[in-house]
PDB file of C-alpha atoms in Angstrom:
ATOM      1  CA  LEU A  15       0.000   0.000   0.000  1.00 44.00           C
ATOM      2  CA  ARG A  16       2.793   2.423   0.905  1.00 51.00           C
ATOM      3  CA  SER A  17       4.672   1.718  -2.318  1.00 47.00           C
ATOM      4  CA  SER A  18       1.566   2.373  -4.385  1.00 46.00           C
ATOM      5  CA  PHE A  19       0.096   5.347  -2.526  1.00 47.00           C
ATOM      6  CA  SER A  20       1.255   8.870  -3.340  1.00 48.00           C
ATOM      7  CA  ALA A  21       1.048  11.128  -0.312  1.00 50.00           C
ATOM      8  CA  GLU A  22       1.346  14.177  -2.525  1.00 51.00           C
ATOM      9  CA  SER A  23      -1.523  13.381  -4.887  1.00 51.00           C
ATOM     10  CA  GLY A  24      -3.601  11.308  -2.475  1.00 50.00           C
ATOM     11  CA  GLU A  25      -4.010   8.664  -5.179  1.00 52.00           C
ATOM     12  CA  LEU A  26      -3.469   4.941  -5.270  1.00 51.00           C
ATOM     13  CA  VAL A  27      -2.338   3.098  -8.370  1.00 52.00           C
ATOM     14  CA  GLU A  28      -4.457  -0.044  -8.862  1.00 52.00           C
ATOM     15  CA  LYS A  29      -4.220  -2.817 -11.379  1.00 49.00           C
ATOM     16  CA  LYS A  30      -7.310  -3.158 -13.519  1.00 50.00           C
ATOM     17  CA  PRO A  31      -9.422  -6.207 -12.620  1.00 53.00           C
ATOM     18  CA  SER A  32      -9.276  -7.364 -16.245  1.00 52.00           C
ATOM     19  CA  GLY A  33      -6.585  -6.715 -18.798  1.00 51.00           C
ATOM     20  CA  PRO A  34      -3.213  -4.995 -18.483  1.00 52.00           C
ATOM     21  CA  GLY A  35      -2.586  -1.493 -17.269  1.00 50.00           C
ATOM     22  CA  THR A  36      -3.342   0.516 -14.174  1.00 52.00           C
ATOM     23  CA  ARG A  37      -5.826   3.092 -13.021  1.00 56.00           C
ATOM     24  CA  ARG A  38      -5.458   5.874 -10.494  1.00 58.00           C
ATOM     25  CA  ARG A  39      -8.011   6.240  -7.713  1.00 63.00           C
ATOM     26  CA  ARG A  40      -8.093   8.285  -4.545  1.00 73.00           C
ATOM     27  CA  LEU A  41      -7.534   6.319  -1.362  1.00 68.00           C
ATOM     28  CA  ASP A  42     -10.819   7.517   0.157  1.00 68.00           C
ATOM     29  CA  GLU A  43     -12.688   6.210  -2.898  1.00 73.00           C
ATOM     30  CA  ILE A  44     -11.134   2.770  -2.503  1.00 71.00           C
ATOM     31  CA  VAL A  45     -11.810   2.619   1.241  1.00 69.00           C
ATOM     32  CA  SER A  46     -15.398   3.789   0.734  1.00 67.00           C
ATOM     33  CA  SER A  47     -15.994   1.195  -1.978  1.00 70.00           C
ATOM     34  CA  ARG A  48     -14.639  -1.668   0.084  1.00 76.00           C
ATOM     35  CA  LEU A  49     -16.506  -0.666   3.227  1.00 71.00           C
ATOM     36  CA  SER A  50     -19.749  -0.400   1.255  1.00 70.00           C
ATOM     37  CA  LYS A  51     -19.305  -3.987   0.137  1.00 80.00           C
ATOM     38  CA  ARG A  52     -18.562  -5.199   3.662  1.00 75.00           C
ATOM     39  CA  TYR A  53     -21.290  -3.132   5.371  1.00 73.00           C
ATOM     40  CA  PRO A  54     -24.140  -2.809   2.835  1.00 76.00           C
ATOM     41  CA  ARG A  55     -26.760  -2.410   5.582  1.00 78.00           C
ATOM     42  CA  THR A  56     -25.212   0.476   7.476  1.00 87.00           C
ATOM     43  CA  PRO A  57     -27.786   3.210   8.221  1.00 91.00           C
ATOM     44  CA  ARG A  58     -27.182   6.536   6.513  1.00 91.00           C
ATOM     45  CA  ILE A  59     -27.246   8.993   9.394  1.00 93.00           C
ATOM     46  CA  ASN A  60     -25.948  12.510   8.788  1.00 91.00           C
ATOM     47  CA  CYS A  61     -25.137  13.503  12.363  1.00 92.00           C
ATOM     48  CA  GLU A  62     -21.539  13.641  13.520  1.00 92.00           C
ATOM     49  CA  LEU A  63     -22.627  14.446  17.083  1.00 94.00           C
ATOM     50  CA  ILE A  64     -23.795  10.880  17.721  1.00 94.00           C
ATOM     51  CA  ASN A  65     -22.809   8.808  14.681  1.00 93.00           C
ATOM     52  CA  ARG A  66     -19.427   7.839  16.101  1.00 90.00           C
ATOM     53  CA  GLU A  67     -17.730   5.302  18.348  1.00 88.00           C
ATOM     54  CA  SER A  68     -17.227   7.625  21.317  1.00 92.00           C
ATOM     55  CA  ILE A  69     -19.021  10.772  22.469  1.00 96.00           C
ATOM     56  CA  SER A  70     -18.492  13.546  24.999  1.00 96.00           C
ATOM     57  CA  PRO A  71     -20.361  13.755  28.323  1.00 96.00           C
ATOM     58  CA  ASN A  72     -22.402  16.637  26.876  1.00 97.00           C
ATOM     59  CA  ILE A  73     -23.614  14.534  23.940  1.00 97.00           C
ATOM     60  CA  ARG A  74     -24.233  11.572  26.241  1.00 97.00           C
ATOM     61  CA  ASN A  75     -26.536  13.785  28.301  1.00 98.00           C
ATOM     62  CA  ALA A  76     -28.274  14.917  25.095  1.00 98.00           C
ATOM     63  CA  ARG A  77     -28.842  11.279  24.156  1.00 98.00           C
ATOM     64  CA  LYS A  78     -30.406  10.656  27.557  1.00 98.00           C
ATOM     65  CA  LYS A  79     -32.818  13.513  26.899  1.00 98.00           C
ATOM     66  CA  VAL A  80     -33.832  11.970  23.569  1.00 98.00           C
ATOM     67  CA  ILE A  81     -34.372   8.578  25.197  1.00 98.00           C
ATOM     68  CA  ARG A  82     -36.378  10.181  27.996  1.00 98.00           C
ATOM     69  CA  GLY A  83     -38.477  11.948  25.384  1.00 98.00           C
ATOM     70  CA  MET A  84     -39.221   8.678  23.583  1.00 98.00           C
ATOM     71  CA  PHE A  85     -40.356   7.084  26.823  1.00 97.00           C
ATOM     72  CA  GLU A  86     -42.354  10.028  28.174  1.00 97.00           C
ATOM     73  CA  ARG A  87     -43.529  12.203  25.245  1.00 97.00           C
ATOM     74  CA  TYR A  88     -43.964   9.755  22.382  1.00 97.00           C
ATOM     75  CA  GLY A  89     -46.765  11.025  20.154  1.00 96.00           C
ATOM     76  CA  GLN A  90     -45.848  14.699  20.431  1.00 96.00           C
ATOM     77  CA  GLU A  91     -44.274  16.627  17.584  1.00 96.00           C
ATOM     78  CA  MET A  92     -40.466  16.517  17.934  1.00 97.00           C
ATOM     79  CA  LEU A  93     -41.122  14.724  21.258  1.00 97.00           C
ATOM     80  CA  GLY A  94     -41.853  18.185  22.633  1.00 96.00           C
ATOM     81  CA  PHE A  95     -38.314  19.427  21.934  1.00 97.00           C
ATOM     82  CA  SER A  96     -37.665  23.018  20.885  1.00 94.00           C
ATOM     83  CA  GLY A  97     -34.677  25.264  20.494  1.00 94.00           C
ATOM     84  CA  HIS A  98     -31.268  24.372  19.150  1.00 93.00           C
ATOM     85  CA  GLY A  99     -29.707  22.090  21.770  1.00 96.00           C
ATOM     86  CA  PRO A 100     -27.747  18.959  20.820  1.00 97.00           C
ATOM     87  CA  GLU A 101     -30.697  16.736  21.751  1.00 97.00           C
ATOM     88  CA  VAL A 102     -32.812  18.598  19.172  1.00 97.00           C
ATOM     89  CA  THR A 103     -30.141  18.148  16.503  1.00 97.00           C
ATOM     90  CA  ILE A 104     -29.744  14.450  17.279  1.00 97.00           C
ATOM     91  CA  PHE A 105     -33.450  13.706  17.182  1.00 97.00           C
ATOM     92  CA  ARG A 106     -34.018  15.806  14.074  1.00 96.00           C
ATOM     93  CA  CYS A 107     -31.155  14.174  12.137  1.00 95.00           C
ATOM     94  CA  LEU A 108     -31.843  10.638  13.293  1.00 96.00           C
ATOM     95  CA  PHE A 109     -35.630  10.456  13.168  1.00 97.00           C
ATOM     96  CA  MET A 110     -37.090  13.522  11.433  1.00 96.00           C
ATOM     97  CA  ALA A 111     -34.746  13.932   8.454  1.00 95.00           C
ATOM     98  CA  THR A 112     -35.024  10.191   7.778  1.00 96.00           C
ATOM     99  CA  ARG A 113     -38.860  10.276   7.963  1.00 96.00           C
ATOM    100  CA  ALA A 114     -38.805   7.773  10.793  1.00 97.00           C
ATOM    101  CA  TYR A 115     -41.020   9.944  13.025  1.00 97.00           C
ATOM    102  CA  THR A 116     -44.008  11.190  11.075  1.00 96.00           C
ATOM    103  CA  LEU A 117     -47.414  12.760  11.479  1.00 96.00           C
ATOM    104  CA  GLN A 118     -50.187  10.167  11.241  1.00 93.00           C
ATOM    105  CA  PRO A 119     -53.748  10.574   9.903  1.00 93.00           C
ATOM    106  CA  ASP A 120     -55.030  10.772  13.496  1.00 91.00           C
ATOM    107  CA  LEU A 121     -52.756  13.831  13.969  1.00 91.00           C
ATOM    108  CA  THR A 122     -50.404  12.042  16.364  1.00 92.00           C
ATOM    109  CA  TRP A 123     -46.704  11.571  15.743  1.00 97.00           C
ATOM    110  CA  LYS A 124     -45.396   8.021  15.605  1.00 97.00           C
ATOM    111  CA  PHE A 125     -42.419   6.013  14.438  1.00 97.00           C
ATOM    112  CA  ASP A 126     -42.901   4.576  10.967  1.00 95.00           C
ATOM    113  CA  PHE A 127     -39.958   2.633   9.573  1.00 95.00           C
ATOM    114  CA  ASP A 128     -41.570   1.600   6.282  1.00 92.00           C
ATOM    115  CA  ASN A 129     -40.483   4.564   4.126  1.00 91.00           C
ATOM    116  CA  LEU A 130     -37.138   5.695   5.491  1.00 96.00           C
ATOM    117  CA  SER A 131     -34.940   8.112   3.572  1.00 93.00           C
ATOM    118  CA  ASP A 132     -31.438   9.504   3.875  1.00 88.00           C
ATOM    119  CA  CYS A 133     -30.476  13.164   4.084  1.00 79.00           C
ATOM    120  CA  ALA A 134     -30.425  13.400   0.272  1.00 79.00           C
ATOM    121  CA  GLY A 135     -33.927  11.968  -0.066  1.00 82.00           C
ATOM    122  CA  GLY A 136     -32.794   8.532  -1.227  1.00 88.00           C
ATOM    123  CA  GLU A 137     -33.969   5.228   0.194  1.00 91.00           C
ATOM    124  CA  ASN A 138     -32.352   4.408   3.536  1.00 93.00           C
ATOM    125  CA  LYS A 139     -32.229   0.613   3.265  1.00 93.00           C
ATOM    126  CA  GLY A 140     -29.606   0.304   5.996  1.00 95.00           C
ATOM    127  CA  PHE A 141     -31.770   2.042   8.587  1.00 96.00           C
ATOM    128  CA  ALA A 142     -34.712  -0.207   7.709  1.00 95.00           C
ATOM    129  CA  ALA A 143     -32.496  -3.300   7.900  1.00 96.00           C
ATOM    130  CA  VAL A 144     -31.256  -2.386  11.390  1.00 97.00           C
ATOM    131  CA  ILE A 145     -34.789  -1.867  12.703  1.00 97.00           C
ATOM    132  CA  GLN A 146     -35.850  -5.167  11.163  1.00 96.00           C
ATOM    133  CA  LYS A 147     -32.889  -6.906  12.818  1.00 97.00           C
ATOM    134  CA  ILE A 148     -33.826  -5.512  16.230  1.00 97.00           C
ATOM    135  CA  HIS A 149     -37.408  -6.650  15.755  1.00 96.00           C
ATOM    136  CA  GLY A 150     -36.064 -10.100  14.947  1.00 95.00           C
ATOM    137  CA  LEU A 151     -34.003 -10.153  18.136  1.00 95.00           C
ATOM    138  CA  CYS A 152     -37.125  -9.106  20.066  1.00 93.00           C
ATOM    139  CA  ALA A 153     -39.077 -12.202  19.114  1.00 88.00           C
ATOM    140  CA  PRO A 154     -41.083 -13.386  22.157  1.00 87.00           C
ATOM    141  CA  SER A 155     -39.237 -16.065  24.085  1.00 82.00           C
ATOM    142  CA  LYS A 156     -39.322 -17.740  27.469  1.00 79.00           C
ATOM    143  CA  LYS A 157     -35.570 -17.247  27.677  1.00 86.00           C
ATOM    144  CA  ASP A 158     -33.731 -14.032  28.468  1.00 93.00           C
ATOM    145  CA  ARG A 159     -31.570 -12.523  25.730  1.00 96.00           C
ATOM    146  CA  SER A 160     -28.394 -10.621  26.575  1.00 97.00           C
ATOM    147  CA  PHE A 161     -28.079  -7.091  25.271  1.00 98.00           C
ATOM    148  CA  GLN A 162     -24.531  -8.007  24.332  1.00 98.00           C
ATOM    149  CA  GLU A 163     -26.067 -10.035  21.515  1.00 97.00           C
ATOM    150  CA  PHE A 164     -27.801  -6.905  20.205  1.00 98.00           C
ATOM    151  CA  TYR A 165     -24.523  -4.980  20.237  1.00 98.00           C
ATOM    152  CA  ASP A 166     -22.513  -7.793  18.671  1.00 98.00           C
ATOM    153  CA  GLU A 167     -25.032  -8.242  15.851  1.00 97.00           C
ATOM    154  CA  LEU A 168     -25.498  -4.555  15.068  1.00 97.00           C
ATOM    155  CA  THR A 169     -21.828  -3.543  15.119  1.00 96.00           C
ATOM    156  CA  ALA A 170     -20.726  -6.480  12.951  1.00 95.00           C
ATOM    157  CA  ALA A 171     -21.091  -6.852   9.183  1.00 94.00           C
ATOM    158  CA  PRO A 172     -23.320  -6.294   7.310  1.00 95.00           C
ATOM    159  CA  TYR A 173     -24.719  -3.559   9.613  1.00 95.00           C
ATOM    160  CA  GLY A 174     -21.677  -1.792  11.048  1.00 94.00           C
ATOM    161  CA  VAL A 175     -23.691   0.494  13.327  1.00 96.00           C
ATOM    162  CA  CYS A 176     -21.654   2.957  15.374  1.00 95.00           C
ATOM    163  CA  ARG A 177     -21.963   1.874  18.978  1.00 96.00           C
ATOM    164  CA  GLU A 178     -23.242   5.188  20.325  1.00 97.00           C
ATOM    165  CA  LEU A 179     -26.289   5.010  18.047  1.00 97.00           C
ATOM    166  CA  ILE A 180     -27.479   1.642  19.321  1.00 98.00           C
ATOM    167  CA  PRO A 181     -29.379   2.817  22.468  1.00 98.00           C
ATOM    168  CA  LEU A 182     -31.439   5.188  20.314  1.00 98.00           C
ATOM    169  CA  PHE A 183     -32.257   2.494  17.763  1.00 98.00           C
ATOM    170  CA  LEU A 184     -33.203   0.042  20.524  1.00 98.00           C
ATOM    171  CA  VAL A 185     -35.565   2.355  22.383  1.00 98.00           C
ATOM    172  CA  ALA A 186     -37.185   3.591  19.154  1.00 98.00           C
ATOM    173  CA  THR A 187     -37.861  -0.009  18.129  1.00 97.00           C
ATOM    174  CA  PHE A 188     -39.205  -0.950  21.564  1.00 96.00           C
ATOM    175  CA  VAL A 189     -41.572   2.029  21.506  1.00 96.00           C
ATOM    176  CA  GLU A 190     -42.687   1.513  17.905  1.00 96.00           C
ATOM    177  CA  GLY A 191     -43.235  -2.215  18.408  1.00 94.00           C
ATOM    178  CA  GLU A 192     -45.185  -1.657  21.646  1.00 93.00           C
ATOM    179  CA  TYR A 193     -43.379  -4.601  23.175  1.00 92.00           C
ATOM    180  CA  SER A 194     -44.184  -5.926  26.592  1.00 90.00           C
ATOM    181  CA  TYR A 195     -40.815  -6.788  28.067  1.00 92.00           C
ATOM    182  CA  SER A 196     -38.869  -7.223  31.274  1.00 93.00           C
ATOM    183  CA  LEU A 197     -35.297  -6.068  31.833  1.00 96.00           C
ATOM    184  CA  TYR A 198     -32.828  -7.669  34.226  1.00 97.00           C
ATOM    185  CA  GLU A 199     -29.474  -6.538  35.554  1.00 97.00           C
ATOM    186  CA  ASP A 200     -27.285  -9.408  36.735  1.00 97.00           C
ATOM    187  CA  GLY A 201     -30.462 -11.480  37.001  1.00 95.00           C
ATOM    188  CA  ARG A 202     -32.339  -8.885  39.077  1.00 97.00           C
ATOM    189  CA  PHE A 203     -35.611  -7.549  37.700  1.00 95.00           C
ATOM    190  CA  ILE A 204     -35.686  -3.818  36.886  1.00 96.00           C
ATOM    191  CA  PRO A 205     -39.166  -2.504  37.739  1.00 94.00           C
ATOM    192  CA  THR A 206     -38.839   0.822  35.914  1.00 95.00           C
ATOM    193  CA  VAL A 207     -37.021   1.274  32.604  1.00 96.00           C
ATOM    194  CA  ASN A 208     -35.901   4.850  31.943  1.00 97.00           C
ATOM    195  CA  SER A 209     -33.052   6.752  30.307  1.00 98.00           C
ATOM    196  CA  ASP A 210     -30.716   6.117  33.260  1.00 98.00           C
ATOM    197  CA  VAL A 211     -31.253   2.354  32.955  1.00 98.00           C
ATOM    198  CA  ILE A 212     -30.652   2.441  29.201  1.00 98.00           C
ATOM    199  CA  GLU A 213     -27.411   4.389  29.637  1.00 98.00           C
ATOM    200  CA  LYS A 214     -26.264   1.953  32.308  1.00 98.00           C
ATOM    201  CA  MET A 215     -27.101  -0.944  30.004  1.00 98.00           C
ATOM    202  CA  HIS A 216     -25.164   0.736  27.198  1.00 98.00           C
ATOM    203  CA  ALA A 217     -22.075   0.926  29.437  1.00 97.00           C
ATOM    204  CA  GLY A 218     -22.233  -2.812  30.215  1.00 98.00           C
ATOM    205  CA  PRO A 219     -24.608  -4.680  27.884  1.00 98.00           C
ATOM    206  CA  SER A 220     -23.332  -8.101  28.944  1.00 98.00           C
ATOM    207  CA  ARG A 221     -24.810  -7.548  32.422  1.00 98.00           C
ATOM    208  CA  PHE A 222     -28.304  -6.839  31.127  1.00 98.00           C
ATOM    209  CA  THR A 223     -30.889  -9.170  29.621  1.00 97.00           C
ATOM    210  CA  ILE A 224     -34.349  -8.735  28.165  1.00 96.00           C
ATOM    211  CA  ARG A 225     -37.336 -11.061  28.065  1.00 94.00           C
ATOM    212  CA  VAL A 226     -40.020 -10.174  25.530  1.00 92.00           C
ATOM    213  CA  LEU A 227     -43.467 -11.424  26.459  1.00 85.00           C
ATOM    214  CA  ASP A 228     -45.810 -13.008  23.948  1.00 80.00           C
ATOM    215  CA  GLN A 229     -48.955 -10.895  23.901  1.00 68.00           C
ATOM    216  CA  ASN A 230     -51.263 -13.373  22.228  1.00 66.00           C
ATOM    217  CA  GLU A 231     -54.982 -13.769  22.737  1.00 46.00           C
ATOM    218  CA  ASP A 232     -54.547 -16.189  25.640  1.00 48.00           C
ATOM    219  CA  TYR A 233     -52.299 -13.725  27.469  1.00 60.00           C
ATOM    220  CA  ALA A 234     -54.768 -10.872  26.882  1.00 59.00           C
ATOM    221  CA  ALA A 235     -57.574 -13.067  28.183  1.00 51.00           C
ATOM    222  CA  PHE A 236     -55.541 -13.846  31.288  1.00 54.00           C
ATOM    223  CA  LEU A 237     -55.035 -10.164  32.004  1.00 61.00           C
ATOM    224  CA  GLN A 238     -58.753  -9.525  31.632  1.00 60.00           C
ATOM    225  CA  ILE A 239     -59.607 -12.353  34.054  1.00 57.00           C
ATOM    226  CA  TYR A 240     -56.971 -11.103  36.498  1.00 59.00           C
ATOM    227  CA  GLU A 241     -58.431  -7.597  36.399  1.00 64.00           C
ATOM    228  CA  GLU A 242     -61.980  -8.850  36.893  1.00 61.00           C
ATOM    229  CA  HIS A 243     -61.135 -11.048  39.880  1.00 59.00           C
ATOM    230  CA  PHE A 244     -58.437  -9.063  41.678  1.00 62.00           C
ATOM    231  CA  THR A 245     -59.407  -5.415  41.140  1.00 56.00           C
ATOM    232  CA  PRO A 246     -61.563  -4.206  44.065  1.00 56.00           C
ATOM    233  CA  LYS A 247     -65.049  -3.266  42.913  1.00 50.00           C
ATOM    234  CA  ASP A 248     -65.011  -0.015  44.843  1.00 48.00           C
ATOM    235  CA  TYR A 249     -61.581   1.030  43.502  1.00 43.00           C
ATOM    236  CA  ASP A 250     -61.850   4.343  41.668  1.00 47.00           C
ATOM    237  CA  VAL A 251     -59.486   3.983  38.698  1.00 42.00           C
ATOM    238  CA  ALA A 252     -59.980   7.585  37.628  1.00 45.00           C
ATOM    239  CA  GLY A 253     -59.134   8.804  41.088  1.00 44.00           C
ATOM    240  CA  GLU A 254     -62.353  10.760  41.394  1.00 42.00           C
TER     241      GLU A 254
END
């Protein structure tokens, strides 16, 4: 590589795949071409604040705000964000510019991963593939699944997702899929899942597991029977 690469011109002399002779290509073109072949399902996200392998404490706090917004204000335009803070930029680039968070006919805002686009308006097949992969990993099971498996799958080929994006993709998929799930840390049940828990999981995914419940008709019927038999008749649900 060193013998072929010219530091002055920034070009690399390559042999043609067929026939004699050579062709000159820039090194960044060659690297981009080879990475595209190895990671064809990488999401196209135009946001250098978060689309990287390591982030600053300030951006980590902004990510927590986005995650908190998805948990607490899902259905509101821009999750209720306003202004020009880093959390606004991250959410806008990741979910608004890609048409992942859209206005529905009932005038509520929801995640819709069926018609994703990139910043140039082209089809964002990588983003869709990542969401589909997460849905696949969230298949209902009686066994717990380690979050390390999510990270290993999404960072490897053919996805190549930058690690700092993964918590945002996970929570968005959980919210969009309306999953009923339980989280465990070192085998201990976590009663409340919030942005702090997600950030802690992100720091040590091998310590955390998830169990996705199967919400079939039998399970729904069980919940109805449970409510009928164990909810006190004089209990005022509305708190009036």
